[in-house]
Amino acid sequence: MGLRVYLSGEIHTDWRERITEGAQGLDISFDSPVTDHAASDDCGVAILGAEPDKFWHDRKGAMVNAIRTRKGIEEADVVVVRFGEQYKQWNAAFDAGYAAALGKSIVTLHPPEHDHALKEVDAAALAMARTPEQVVAILRYVLTGTLPG
Amino acid sequence: MGLRVYLSGEIHTDWRERITEGAQGLDISFDSPVTDHAASDDCGVAILGAEPDKFWHDRKGAMVNAIRTRKGIEEADVVVVRFGEQYKQWNAAFDAGYAAALGKSIVTLHPPEHDHALKEVDAAALAMARTPEQVVAILRYVLTGTLPG
Amino acid sequence: MGLRVYLSGEIHTDWRERITEGAQGLDISFDSPVTDHAASDDCGVAILGAEPDKFWHDRKGAMVNAIRTRKGIEEADVVVVRFGEQYKQWNAAFDAGYAAALGKSIVTLHPPEHDHALKEVDAAALAMARTPEQVVAILRYVLTGTLPG
Amino acid sequence: MGLRVYLSGEIHTDWRERITEGAQGLDISFDSPVTDHAASDDCGVAILGAEPDKFWHDRKGAMVNAIRTRKGIEEADVVVVRFGEQYKQWNAAFDAGYAAALGKSIVTLHPPEHDHALKEVDAAALAMARTPEQVVAILRYVLTGTLPG
Amino acid sequence: MGLRVYLSGEIHTDWRERITEGAQGLDISFDSPVTDHAASDDCGVAILGAEPDKFWHDRKGAMVNAIRTRKGIEEADVVVVRFGEQYKQWNAAFDAGYAAALGKSIVTLHPPEHDHALKEVDAAALAMARTPEQVVAILRYVLTGTLPG
Amino acid sequence: MGLRVYLSGEIHTDWRERITEGAQGLDISFDSPVTDHAASDDCGVAILGAEPDKFWHDRKGAMVNAIRTRKGIEEADVVVVRFGEQYKQWNAAFDAGYAAALGKSIVTLHPPEHDHALKEVDAAALAMARTPEQVVAILRYVLTGTLPG
Amino acid sequence: MGLRVYLSGEIHTDWRERITEGAQGLDISFDSPVTDHAASDDCGVAILGAEPDKFWHDRKGAMVNAIRTRKGIEEADVVVVRFGEQYKQWNAAFDAGYAAALGKSIVTLHPPEHDHALKEVDAAALAMARTPEQVVAILRYVLTGTLPG
Amino acid sequence: MGLRVYLSGEIHTDWRERITEGAQGLDISFDSPVTDHAASDDCGVAILGAEPDKFWHDRKGAMVNAIRTRKGIEEADVVVVRFGEQYKQWNAAFDAGYAAALGKSIVTLHPPEHDHALKEVDAAALAMARTPEQVVAILRYVLTGTLPG
């Protein structure tokens, strides 16, 4: 058994690196959204032409990014959704809902102060982790049956 | 043609009433989550027994509410997702993602200051409205072909 | 057995009326797109606000119309797709492809001069008719087993 | 992440070559319909026997071609649909509808004069491009996160 | 609980009447193919125009009949497939396979001399009956829990 | 919003009656397996003929019962699965797995001594209740938003 | 593009060999049912124990064979269904119905004397061939766009 | 043709080893739940933190194990479900129901004393075996067409 894991959500800290490095040696292929914030915001107009209206500027970018995001989620066995300490992060919650409707195994990753606001998202998840290392431990256990320590 | 419409999201203003009243006379059946905030937060423990840990208190409630939410979205033709001016509202974005994965027609309803943060959600929607009256106008047009004014 | 029939395509002649009138007395409910050409073109901006760019003007309208079109096709047992003698009518072919992927029973209705250009669409259909009266005869036979004359 | 891309539509210009050559080095596998016009038109009767009636001649060919087209679309992550400057091209619009109903990511490619007639097709797409090079740029961005220039 | 039952197969004896009459008083709606043999064979050309080639004559009829057959099977809870003592009856076996792939509950009805040749069909069925009265008894039991005698 | 509820599992106590009576006045339609134990065990041979081998005797009955069970679960919004204090009750756990794979909302109902052995089943449920009255309270809350007391 | 092809039906002539040999060099993987008639008939009892009743003897074998048949059809891109000149061959028609409901591309292969009796099966197929060599030509054309001669 | 086989159920005897060793040389990939009983029971709290309440202790573990179990079943062609002589084994019956709803080929493996209690589970299976060697013989026959002895 191998796993495909999609890492959704917050792009300002090194949580993806901590997971992918921690998981070295396991039979996992990881996918993520484009995490270059500027590129992600501007991809639509950079490729397809400028928009004077910011709404359509954003729309063009979000649609191009959706090509990658949807494929990533649809092919994943496990979707890890990270909520950081700042910003609205509605796209992360949207991804979680999208994954839930497809019956994906969801692991959330967030600090305790978000617990109440994320209760509906957590209720659709099979695990709620506080650290990237816990996510790695889950993936290792799922693939190998071995526990930490 | 009749429509089933699910009204997801913010529960602190009268937007649901403005839509359901505005839509009187149209062949629409509306569903919503439980909008009594206290009942919604406590339904799990009130029915199934107290939990000392707030996390499981919330989980029990969120799971009971999911029975209603999922049925409402799964049976809807149109899912209206409202984002208000306050709070995280991750459950609204989660509902939008859930609806998108099921191929539902989505209408978002939010003020301009959320446009950038909601760009991924809006990109999955067939309309972005600023007022409940615009939502009513969309529903009326979809069912009858008549435009306002 | 009753039938739901969606009447897709050309909006400039009376073919829908000839079918719905011819089918009186049969247990059929008919749906159609909005056939008021001006309303259909402008519904997006009329409800949701003007767009200086014609591309987004059209997009807003097409997305609002999609709420009706998709529901109509998804709930139909039979999708009748009419190609008239003028215009590109790519939306009709799009509807036919959409219906085909959903496994709907498709009946096409078009003049002989389109036969070659429509061969892929016809190959996904269970009947190709030349007149609305033939469509009525098919629906009557499907429901009652009786043939004309 | 790799991509499967289906290139649907117009067969008279070199747009497919410009895309596949431009995408060299990316992890993409491309599929297309048979682009030999004469073979595509006559495959049914050439293999399965002549038909005196042009309608069935066309039907036999269209059905054989459907074996390839449907597999191509069903296995694709991205369906690029090209509308050229001539011909009815209803098969391209049919493919777009088929892809839309399956939830595929659609990219359209067409000149501005078709914008209004293609508004329903474009509304189901995640990007509308004017040049094959823009399509390549989208695919490169989706796979690598890098933007042109 | 009510049931929708589709009665597929042999059209030369009164087995459908014996089932529908025997089931009077139960909450069942029955559907069937068109059982007028001549109408069923000729419906395509009678409505859509003659074909000189018997193959296409048959094809046109079979496609029109498929509108009714597929709807009947797709909406059924139970598909009863009757094999009589004569004829090839490949359409009955085709219907059984179609129903099996959709996960329908299948009841076969046939004499013992067909047991070996129908073993693959029977293996997809939840009951194999010898008489229409046994089919009625199954339907009555499923709906009411009462057994004969 | 109304609900369809399937009541699966133990047939030796009055839990079904307590739920259906407690839910009077709510817009719920209830379905259940045949709860007459003798009829349920013998339905296959009583209708379709005796079997000397107990294994096939049981098989024939289980297949006839499956017509009702699968329809009941497939059409349900909520599947309540009751485990009593005795017997293996593997059919109840089977029904729960079947419902889980279909994405149904599951409510389990069992005494605390089964908690450990049912942990996988409970983990697929949205609520675990100890009494039929709690199940009624959940259904009432889901439909009306009102809590007990 | 490569193809998976399932070869269903008649097991008494060399049609499978003629197809697989003719298709050498093409990117096709072929699957078939077990074509050893005696093994196929007796596999159930040979492995799982004898049955005194021929009906259950056949049932046990048919169920074991179904493991292979269903996988073969479900994973196929193209299902070729061969009807020979003798026997009932209801399993072939069953396979065709099963494949049709799954949306598979079907190619039938049969002599002209079966045309009328197979009209419903042929109507679900994308090609009707008379010889294995025609089937090979179709597969070659689908994969390479080249026609015979 | 190769097979993916998921081995569900009892973890106290060597039946999995007997199957995987017996199947050496066949093109089969086997998956199983974590069979280290202590790790399986405690994985949730060992990774994600202790729970004072045994119910949530168990829930956390069962949810983590579900990541593996669901993937194993969803990707399997054949699900073998073993019921041993002791314990409730409701998770095995749950897996069988889950597999049945997904249309998987199920093989049960259990001693005769469970026949009556497992009749609903067996009725959803394509084979009921008494020994691991019979399971191997089924898999070998399905892949190679060869029977034992």
Short mmCIF file of N, CA, C and O in Angstrom, two decimals, chain B residues 49-121:
data_model
loop_
_atom_site.label_atom_id
_atom_site.label_comp_id
_atom_site.label_asym_id
_atom_site.label_seq_id
_atom_site.Cartn_x
_atom_site.Cartn_y
_atom_site.Cartn_z
N GLY B 49 -25.52 13.49 26.29
CA GLY B 49 -24.76 13.48 27.54
C GLY B 49 -23.56 14.42 27.50
O GLY B 49 -22.92 14.57 26.47
N ALA B 50 -23.25 15.00 28.67
CA ALA B 50 -22.21 16.01 28.78
C ALA B 50 -20.83 15.44 28.50
O ALA B 50 -20.59 14.24 28.69
N GLU B 51 -19.95 16.32 28.06
CA GLU B 51 -18.54 15.98 27.85
C GLU B 51 -17.68 16.98 28.62
O GLU B 51 -17.84 18.20 28.43
N PRO B 52 -16.76 16.52 29.44
CA PRO B 52 -15.90 17.47 30.16
C PRO B 52 -14.93 18.21 29.23
O PRO B 52 -14.52 19.33 29.53
N ASP B 53 -14.61 17.59 28.13
CA ASP B 53 -13.63 18.19 27.22
C ASP B 53 -14.38 18.96 26.13
O ASP B 53 -15.22 18.39 25.41
N LYS B 54 -14.08 20.26 26.01
CA LYS B 54 -14.82 21.09 25.06
C LYS B 54 -14.70 20.56 23.63
O LYS B 54 -15.62 20.70 22.82
N PHE B 55 -13.56 19.95 23.31
CA PHE B 55 -13.37 19.44 21.96
C PHE B 55 -14.43 18.39 21.61
O PHE B 55 -15.02 18.43 20.54
N TRP B 56 -14.67 17.47 22.53
CA TRP B 56 -15.67 16.43 22.24
C TRP B 56 -17.08 16.98 22.38
O TRP B 56 -18.00 16.51 21.70
N HIS B 57 -17.26 17.94 23.29
CA HIS B 57 -18.54 18.66 23.36
C HIS B 57 -18.88 19.22 21.97
O HIS B 57 -19.98 19.02 21.46
N ASP B 58 -17.93 19.89 21.38
CA ASP B 58 -18.15 20.48 20.05
C ASP B 58 -18.34 19.40 18.98
O ASP B 58 -19.17 19.53 18.09
N ARG B 59 -17.54 18.35 19.08
CA ARG B 59 -17.62 17.28 18.09
C ARG B 59 -19.01 16.64 18.08
O ARG B 59 -19.59 16.41 17.02
N LYS B 60 -19.52 16.34 19.28
CA LYS B 60 -20.84 15.70 19.33
C LYS B 60 -21.91 16.59 18.69
O LYS B 60 -22.79 16.11 17.97
N GLY B 61 -21.81 17.86 18.95
CA GLY B 61 -22.78 18.78 18.33
C GLY B 61 -22.61 18.88 16.83
O GLY B 61 -23.58 18.83 16.07
N ALA B 62 -21.38 19.01 16.40
CA ALA B 62 -21.14 19.17 14.97
C ALA B 62 -21.60 17.95 14.19
O ALA B 62 -22.09 18.06 13.06
N MET B 63 -21.45 16.77 14.81
CA MET B 63 -21.88 15.56 14.09
C MET B 63 -23.40 15.49 13.99
O MET B 63 -23.94 15.11 12.95
N VAL B 64 -24.09 15.85 15.06
CA VAL B 64 -25.56 15.85 14.97
C VAL B 64 -26.02 16.89 13.94
O VAL B 64 -26.89 16.61 13.11
N ASN B 65 -25.42 18.06 13.96
CA ASN B 65 -25.80 19.06 12.96
C ASN B 65 -25.50 18.60 11.53
O ASN B 65 -26.20 18.98 10.59
N ALA B 66 -24.47 17.77 11.38
CA ALA B 66 -24.13 17.30 10.04
C ALA B 66 -25.24 16.47 9.42
O ALA B 66 -25.37 16.42 8.19
N ILE B 67 -26.05 15.79 10.24
CA ILE B 67 -27.17 15.02 9.67
C ILE B 67 -28.07 15.95 8.85
O ILE B 67 -28.49 15.63 7.74
N ARG B 68 -28.33 17.12 9.42
CA ARG B 68 -29.20 18.08 8.74
C ARG B 68 -28.50 18.78 7.58
O ARG B 68 -29.05 18.95 6.51
N THR B 69 -27.28 19.20 7.83
CA THR B 69 -26.56 19.97 6.82
C THR B 69 -26.33 19.16 5.56
O THR B 69 -26.55 19.63 4.44
N ARG B 70 -25.88 17.94 5.73
CA ARG B 70 -25.57 17.13 4.55
C ARG B 70 -26.82 16.82 3.74
O ARG B 70 -26.81 16.88 2.51
N LYS B 71 -27.89 16.47 4.43
CA LYS B 71 -29.14 16.23 3.69
C LYS B 71 -29.57 17.49 2.96
O LYS B 71 -29.97 17.45 1.80
N GLY B 72 -29.48 18.61 3.64
CA GLY B 72 -29.89 19.86 3.01
C GLY B 72 -29.09 20.16 1.75
O GLY B 72 -29.66 20.52 0.72
N ILE B 73 -27.80 19.99 1.82
CA ILE B 73 -26.96 20.27 0.64
C ILE B 73 -27.18 19.21 -0.43
O ILE B 73 -27.32 19.52 -1.61
N GLU B 74 -27.20 17.94 -0.03
CA GLU B 74 -27.29 16.88 -1.04
C GLU B 74 -28.60 16.94 -1.83
O GLU B 74 -28.64 16.54 -2.98
N GLU B 75 -29.65 17.42 -1.21
CA GLU B 75 -30.92 17.47 -1.93
C GLU B 75 -31.17 18.80 -2.61
O GLU B 75 -32.18 18.97 -3.31
N ALA B 76 -30.30 19.75 -2.43
CA ALA B 76 -30.52 21.08 -2.99
C ALA B 76 -30.18 21.14 -4.47
O ALA B 76 -29.29 20.43 -4.96
N ASP B 77 -30.91 21.98 -5.19
CA ASP B 77 -30.52 22.36 -6.55
C ASP B 77 -29.55 23.54 -6.50
O ASP B 77 -28.64 23.62 -7.31
N VAL B 78 -29.81 24.44 -5.59
CA VAL B 78 -29.00 25.64 -5.46
C VAL B 78 -28.57 25.78 -4.00
O VAL B 78 -29.41 25.64 -3.10
N VAL B 79 -27.30 26.04 -3.77
CA VAL B 79 -26.81 26.30 -2.42
C VAL B 79 -26.34 27.74 -2.37
O VAL B 79 -25.42 28.13 -3.10
N VAL B 80 -27.01 28.52 -1.54
CA VAL B 80 -26.61 29.91 -1.31
C VAL B 80 -25.71 29.93 -0.09
O VAL B 80 -26.10 29.41 0.97
N VAL B 81 -24.52 30.51 -0.23
CA VAL B 81 -23.57 30.54 0.89
C VAL B 81 -23.29 31.98 1.25
O VAL B 81 -22.73 32.74 0.45
N ARG B 82 -23.69 32.33 2.45
CA ARG B 82 -23.57 33.71 2.93
C ARG B 82 -22.38 33.85 3.86
O ARG B 82 -22.26 33.08 4.84
N PHE B 83 -21.52 34.82 3.58
CA PHE B 83 -20.44 35.18 4.49
C PHE B 83 -20.74 36.57 5.04
O PHE B 83 -20.86 37.53 4.27
N GLY B 84 -20.85 36.65 6.37
CA GLY B 84 -21.11 37.93 7.01
C GLY B 84 -19.83 38.69 7.27
O GLY B 84 -18.74 38.31 6.82
N GLU B 85 -19.93 39.73 8.04
CA GLU B 85 -18.78 40.59 8.22
C GLU B 85 -17.86 40.15 9.36
O GLU B 85 -16.74 40.65 9.49
N GLN B 86 -18.33 39.25 10.19
CA GLN B 86 -17.52 38.84 11.33
C GLN B 86 -17.32 37.33 11.34
O GLN B 86 -17.94 36.60 10.60
N TYR B 87 -16.51 36.89 12.25
CA TYR B 87 -16.27 35.47 12.53
C TYR B 87 -15.53 34.77 11.41
O TYR B 87 -15.41 35.27 10.30
N LYS B 88 -15.05 33.61 11.76
CA LYS B 88 -14.27 32.81 10.81
C LYS B 88 -15.15 32.21 9.72
O LYS B 88 -14.76 32.11 8.57
N GLN B 89 -16.30 31.70 10.10
CA GLN B 89 -17.26 31.16 9.12
C GLN B 89 -16.67 30.07 8.25
O GLN B 89 -16.96 29.97 7.06
N TRP B 90 -15.83 29.23 8.89
CA TRP B 90 -15.24 28.15 8.11
C TRP B 90 -16.27 27.10 7.72
O TRP B 90 -16.11 26.42 6.71
N ASN B 91 -17.32 26.98 8.51
CA ASN B 91 -18.36 26.02 8.14
C ASN B 91 -19.04 26.43 6.85
O ASN B 91 -19.44 25.59 6.04
N ALA B 92 -19.19 27.73 6.62
CA ALA B 92 -19.79 28.18 5.35
C ALA B 92 -18.90 27.80 4.17
O ALA B 92 -19.38 27.29 3.15
N ALA B 93 -17.60 28.03 4.31
CA ALA B 93 -16.69 27.66 3.22
C ALA B 93 -16.63 26.15 3.03
O ALA B 93 -16.53 25.65 1.90
N PHE B 94 -16.72 25.43 4.14
CA PHE B 94 -16.78 23.96 4.06
C PHE B 94 -18.02 23.52 3.29
O PHE B 94 -17.94 22.67 2.40
N ASP B 95 -19.16 24.11 3.62
CA ASP B 95 -20.39 23.77 2.89
C ASP B 95 -20.24 24.08 1.40
O ASP B 95 -20.71 23.32 0.55
N ALA B 96 -19.61 25.19 1.08
CA ALA B 96 -19.42 25.54 -0.33
C ALA B 96 -18.56 24.50 -1.04
O ALA B 96 -18.87 24.09 -2.17
N GLY B 97 -17.51 24.05 -0.40
CA GLY B 97 -16.67 23.03 -0.99
C GLY B 97 -17.41 21.72 -1.16
O GLY B 97 -17.30 21.04 -2.19
N TYR B 98 -18.19 21.39 -0.15
CA TYR B 98 -19.00 20.16 -0.20
C TYR B 98 -19.99 20.23 -1.37
O TYR B 98 -20.12 19.29 -2.16
N ALA B 99 -20.64 21.36 -1.49
CA ALA B 99 -21.60 21.56 -2.58
C ALA B 99 -20.91 21.52 -3.94
O ALA B 99 -21.43 20.96 -4.91
N ALA B 100 -19.74 22.12 -4.02
CA ALA B 100 -19.02 22.16 -5.30
C ALA B 100 -18.65 20.75 -5.76
O ALA B 100 -18.80 20.41 -6.94
N ALA B 101 -18.19 19.93 -4.82
CA ALA B 101 -17.79 18.57 -5.21
C ALA B 101 -18.99 17.75 -5.66
O ALA B 101 -18.85 16.82 -6.44
N LEU B 102 -20.18 18.10 -5.18
CA LEU B 102 -21.39 17.41 -5.62
C LEU B 102 -21.98 18.00 -6.89
O LEU B 102 -23.01 17.54 -7.37
N GLY B 103 -21.36 19.05 -7.42
CA GLY B 103 -21.84 19.64 -8.66
C GLY B 103 -23.07 20.51 -8.51
O GLY B 103 -23.80 20.76 -9.47
N LYS B 104 -23.31 21.00 -7.30
CA LYS B 104 -24.47 21.87 -7.06
C LYS B 104 -24.24 23.25 -7.66
O LYS B 104 -23.09 23.72 -7.74
N SER B 105 -25.31 23.92 -8.03
CA SER B 105 -25.22 25.33 -8.41
C SER B 105 -25.06 26.15 -7.14
O SER B 105 -25.88 26.07 -6.23
N ILE B 106 -24.00 26.94 -7.09
CA ILE B 106 -23.69 27.72 -5.89
C ILE B 106 -23.87 29.20 -6.18
O ILE B 106 -23.45 29.69 -7.24
N VAL B 107 -24.49 29.88 -5.25
CA VAL B 107 -24.57 31.35 -5.28
C VAL B 107 -23.93 31.84 -3.99
O VAL B 107 -24.35 31.43 -2.90
N THR B 108 -22.93 32.71 -4.10
CA THR B 108 -22.34 33.27 -2.88
C THR B 108 -22.97 34.64 -2.62
O THR B 108 -23.46 35.31 -3.53
N LEU B 109 -22.92 35.05 -1.37
CA LEU B 109 -23.53 36.31 -0.93
C LEU B 109 -22.59 36.91 0.11
O LEU B 109 -22.47 36.37 1.21
N HIS B 110 -21.91 38.00 -0.27
CA HIS B 110 -20.95 38.57 0.69
C HIS B 110 -20.59 40.00 0.30
O HIS B 110 -20.73 40.38 -0.87
N PRO B 111 -20.07 40.75 1.25
CA PRO B 111 -19.69 42.13 0.97
C PRO B 111 -18.34 42.18 0.22
O PRO B 111 -17.57 41.21 0.28
N PRO B 112 -18.07 43.31 -0.45
CA PRO B 112 -16.85 43.42 -1.27
C PRO B 112 -15.55 43.20 -0.50
O PRO B 112 -14.57 42.72 -1.09
N GLU B 113 -15.53 43.50 0.77
CA GLU B 113 -14.26 43.37 1.48
C GLU B 113 -13.80 41.91 1.59
O GLU B 113 -12.64 41.65 1.88
N HIS B 114 -14.68 40.98 1.34
CA HIS B 114 -14.28 39.57 1.37
C HIS B 114 -13.89 39.03 -0.01
O HIS B 114 -13.53 37.86 -0.12
N ASP B 115 -13.99 39.85 -1.04
CA ASP B 115 -13.81 39.32 -2.41
C ASP B 115 -12.48 38.57 -2.59
O ASP B 115 -12.46 37.47 -3.13
N HIS B 116 -11.40 39.18 -2.13
CA HIS B 116 -10.11 38.53 -2.37
C HIS B 116 -9.99 37.22 -1.58
O HIS B 116 -9.56 36.19 -2.13
N ALA B 117 -10.41 37.25 -0.34
CA ALA B 117 -10.27 36.05 0.49
C ALA B 117 -11.21 34.94 0.04
O ALA B 117 -10.97 33.76 0.30
N LEU B 118 -12.26 35.30 -0.65
CA LEU B 118 -13.24 34.29 -1.10
C LEU B 118 -13.06 33.93 -2.57
O LEU B 118 -13.93 33.30 -3.16
N LYS B 119 -11.94 34.29 -3.17
CA LYS B 119 -11.85 34.11 -4.62
C LYS B 119 -11.96 32.66 -5.04
O LYS B 119 -12.54 32.35 -6.08
N GLU B 120 -11.45 31.72 -4.25
CA GLU B 120 -11.58 30.31 -4.62
C GLU B 120 -13.03 29.84 -4.48
O GLU B 120 -13.50 29.00 -5.25
N VAL B 121 -13.71 30.34 -3.47
CA VAL B 121 -15.11 29.97 -3.29
C VAL B 121 -15.96 30.58 -4.41
O VAL B 121 -16.78 29.90 -5.04
#
